[in-house]
Coordinates of C-alpha atoms in Angstrom, one line a residue:
Chain D
E1 CA -134.9 122.0 88.9
A2 CA -133.8 124.3 86.1
G3 CA -136.6 125.6 83.8
V4 CA -136.7 126.1 80.1
T5 CA -133.9 128.2 78.9
Q6 CA -133.7 130.2 75.7
S7 CA -130.9 132.0 73.9
P8 CA -130.2 134.7 73.0
T9 CA -132.4 137.0 75.1
H10 CA -132.4 139.7 72.4
L11 CA -131.6 139.4 68.8
I12 CA -131.4 142.2 66.3
K13 CA -131.3 141.4 62.6
T14 CA -132.1 143.2 59.3
R15 CA -134.5 142.3 56.6
G16 CA -133.5 139.3 54.5
Q17 CA -131.0 137.9 57.1
Q18 CA -131.5 134.6 58.9
A19 CA -132.2 134.3 62.7
T20 CA -131.4 131.2 64.8
L21 CA -133.0 130.9 68.2
R22 CA -132.2 128.1 70.7
C23 CA -134.1 126.2 73.4
S24 CA -133.1 123.8 76.1
P25 CA -136.0 121.9 77.6
I26 CA -136.5 121.0 81.2
S27 CA -134.5 117.9 82.0
G28 CA -136.5 114.8 81.2
H29 CA -138.8 116.6 78.9
T30 CA -138.8 115.2 75.3
S31 CA -141.3 117.6 73.7
V32 CA -140.5 121.2 72.6
Y33 CA -142.9 123.7 71.3
W34 CA -142.3 127.1 69.7
Y35 CA -144.7 130.1 69.7
Q36 CA -144.6 133.6 68.3
Q37 CA -146.0 136.6 70.1
A38 CA -146.0 139.7 68.2
L39 CA -146.4 143.0 70.1
G40 CA -149.7 143.3 71.6
L41 CA -151.0 140.2 70.0
G42 CA -151.7 136.7 71.4
L43 CA -149.4 133.7 71.2
Q44 CA -149.4 131.8 67.9
F45 CA -148.4 128.3 67.8
L46 CA -145.4 127.6 65.4
L47 CA -144.0 124.1 65.7
W48 CA -143.9 121.0 68.0
Y49 CA -141.1 118.6 68.0
D50 CA -140.9 115.3 69.9
E51 CA -138.2 112.7 69.9
G52 CA -136.5 114.5 67.1
E53 CA -139.4 114.7 64.8
E54 CA -141.8 117.6 63.8
R55 CA -145.2 116.5 65.1
N56 CA -147.2 119.6 64.1
R57 CA -146.9 122.9 62.5
G58 CA -148.8 126.1 62.8
N59 CA -149.9 128.4 60.0
F60 CA -146.5 129.8 59.2
P61 CA -144.6 130.0 55.9
P62 CA -141.8 127.5 55.2
R63 CA -139.1 130.0 56.0
F64 CA -139.9 129.2 59.7
S65 CA -138.3 125.9 60.4
G66 CA -136.5 124.1 63.2
R67 CA -135.1 120.9 64.5
Q68 CA -134.7 119.0 67.7
F69 CA -131.3 117.4 68.7
P70 CA -130.7 114.1 70.4
N71 CA -130.4 115.9 73.7
Y72 CA -133.9 117.2 73.1
S73 CA -132.7 120.8 72.7
S74 CA -134.2 122.6 69.7
E75 CA -133.4 125.4 67.3
L76 CA -135.8 127.6 65.5
N77 CA -134.5 129.1 62.2
V78 CA -136.3 132.1 60.5
N79 CA -135.0 132.7 56.9
A80 CA -135.4 135.8 54.8
L81 CA -136.5 137.9 57.8
E82 CA -139.3 140.4 57.3
L83 CA -140.2 143.4 59.4
E84 CA -143.3 141.6 60.7
D85 CA -141.2 138.8 62.1
S86 CA -140.3 141.1 65.0
A87 CA -141.8 139.4 68.0
L88 CA -141.2 137.5 71.3
Y89 CA -140.5 133.9 70.4
L90 CA -141.3 131.5 73.2
C91 CA -140.3 128.0 73.6
A92 CA -142.0 125.4 75.9
S93 CA -141.4 121.9 77.0
S94 CA -143.3 119.0 78.2
P95 CA -142.7 115.4 79.2
R96 CA -143.6 112.4 77.1
L97 CA -147.2 111.9 76.9
I98 CA -148.1 108.8 78.8
G99 CA -151.0 106.7 77.6
T100 CA -154.0 108.2 75.7
G101 CA -155.7 110.1 78.5
G102 CA -154.9 113.5 79.8
T103 CA -152.4 115.9 78.4
D104 CA -149.0 117.2 79.2
T105 CA -148.4 120.5 80.7
Q106 CA -146.3 122.9 78.6
Y107 CA -143.7 125.0 80.7
F108 CA -142.5 128.1 79.0
G109 CA -139.2 129.7 78.9
P110 CA -138.4 133.4 79.0
G111 CA -138.4 134.0 75.3
T112 CA -136.2 135.6 72.8
R113 CA -137.0 139.0 71.6
L114 CA -136.3 139.3 67.9
T115 CA -136.2 142.8 66.4
V116 CA -135.9 143.0 62.5
L117 CA -134.9 146.4 61.2
Chain F
D1 CA -160.4 122.1 71.7
A2 CA -163.3 123.9 73.2
K3 CA -163.4 127.8 73.0
T4 CA -163.1 129.6 76.3
T5 CA -164.5 133.1 77.2
Q6 CA -163.1 135.4 79.8
P7 CA -163.6 139.0 80.8
T8 CA -161.2 141.3 79.3
S9 CA -160.1 143.0 82.5
M10 CA -160.6 142.8 86.3
D11 CA -159.3 144.8 89.2
C12 CA -158.5 143.4 92.7
A13 CA -157.3 144.9 95.9
E14 CA -154.1 143.8 97.3
G15 CA -154.5 141.2 100.0
R16 CA -158.0 140.2 98.8
A17 CA -159.0 137.0 96.9
A18 CA -159.0 137.5 93.1
N19 CA -161.6 135.3 91.4
L20 CA -161.3 135.0 87.7
P21 CA -164.1 133.4 85.7
C22 CA -163.9 131.3 82.6
N23 CA -166.7 130.0 80.3
H24 CA -166.2 126.8 78.4
S25 CA -169.7 125.7 77.7
T26 CA -168.8 123.4 74.8
I27 CA -166.2 121.5 76.7
S28 CA -166.0 117.9 76.0
G29 CA -165.5 115.1 78.6
N30 CA -161.9 114.5 78.0
E31 CA -160.8 118.2 77.9
Y32 CA -158.9 119.6 80.8
V33 CA -159.2 123.3 81.9
Y34 CA -155.6 124.9 82.1
W35 CA -154.8 128.2 83.6
Y36 CA -151.6 130.2 82.6
R37 CA -150.6 133.8 83.3
Q38 CA -148.2 136.0 81.6
I39 CA -146.5 138.9 83.3
H40 CA -145.5 141.6 80.9
S41 CA -143.1 140.3 78.2
Q42 CA -142.2 137.2 80.1
G43 CA -143.1 133.6 79.1
P44 CA -146.5 132.3 80.3
Q45 CA -146.4 130.7 83.6
Y46 CA -148.3 127.5 84.3
I47 CA -150.7 127.9 87.3
I48 CA -153.1 124.9 87.7
H49 CA -155.3 122.6 85.7
G50 CA -158.2 120.2 86.3
L51 CA -160.6 117.8 84.7
K52 CA -163.7 117.6 87.0
N53 CA -162.7 118.0 90.6
N54 CA -161.6 121.3 92.3
E55 CA -157.9 121.6 92.4
T56 CA -155.6 123.5 94.7
N57 CA -151.8 124.1 94.6
E58 CA -149.5 126.6 96.2
M59 CA -150.4 129.2 93.7
A60 CA -154.2 129.0 93.3
S61 CA -157.4 127.1 93.5
L62 CA -159.4 126.0 90.6
I63 CA -163.1 125.5 91.0
I64 CA -165.0 123.7 88.1
T65 CA -168.7 123.6 88.1
E66 CA -170.4 120.3 88.1
D67 CA -171.6 120.5 84.5
R68 CA -168.0 121.7 83.6
K69 CA -169.2 124.5 81.5
S70 CA -167.4 127.1 83.6
S71 CA -164.6 127.5 86.1
T72 CA -163.1 130.0 88.4
L73 CA -159.5 130.6 89.2
I74 CA -158.9 131.9 92.7
L75 CA -155.9 133.6 94.0
P76 CA -156.5 133.7 97.6
H77 CA -154.4 136.7 98.6
A78 CA -153.6 138.7 95.6
T79 CA -150.3 140.8 95.6
L80 CA -149.0 143.4 93.2
R81 CA -146.9 140.8 91.6
D82 CA -150.0 138.9 90.6
T83 CA -150.8 141.6 88.0
A84 CA -150.8 139.8 84.7
V85 CA -152.8 138.5 81.9
Y86 CA -154.6 135.2 82.9
Y87 CA -155.4 132.7 80.2
C88 CA -158.0 129.9 80.6
I89 CA -157.5 127.1 78.0
A90 CA -159.3 123.9 77.4
I91 CA -157.1 121.1 76.3
G92 CA -158.0 117.7 75.1
S93 CA -156.1 114.5 74.5
S94 CA -156.0 115.0 70.7
N95 CA -152.3 115.7 71.2
T96 CA -151.9 118.4 68.6
G97 CA -149.4 120.0 70.8
K98 CA -151.0 123.4 70.2
L99 CA -152.2 125.6 73.0
I100 CA -154.7 128.3 71.9
F101 CA -154.3 131.4 73.8
G102 CA -157.4 133.7 73.7
Q103 CA -157.4 137.3 74.8
G104 CA -157.2 136.4 78.5
T105 CA -158.2 138.5 81.5
T106 CA -155.9 141.4 82.4
L107 CA -155.9 141.3 86.2
Q108 CA -154.8 144.7 87.9
V109 CA -154.0 144.2 91.6
K110 CA -154.2 147.7 93.2
P111 CA -152.7 148.7 96.5

């Protein structure tokens, strides 16, 4: 079974530009999550999409946005790039939450390394 | 979701069992204990999770104390490739979608 895939592997942009990062979830998974991991820091939750809708958002400015497509793949867009946006961006996916008990395991992709010059 | 506390770092000899502790004294009854690991600059890898009972899979065993206030992840025969940062996370059914990764434990497996 193929895992979560992300593209591109590396992305280099300059300040003020826009970056688009892509994620394909595991087949059958409907939820996609985005996290940012700046160098030497922990993972910070960015966004959660399920069934095409934004379900939750972390403490990031509006220039971080995204969407989920009908095939459940997702894009993360970062506008007006700043130097501090340089980080590893991780995407995870999980299956549809069934019932009200338990929780769904998030499976992570390899990440996209964004460098802002 | 409950806060978890882990030692900052641990060493383990190759071939020996690695026992990684996690404290989650404020965990509530519907919160699961999840373990992930992150090898340098890669995406976190899911290892195992449990609610009350001990769990075992092909990667590891999870031992949860009866009062659920702490747990231990056991890698039965550590290899050099198990060197990574290990994260213990308490996740409830509130369904925020957000995993809160703390500092984790850096496990160094030595030859």
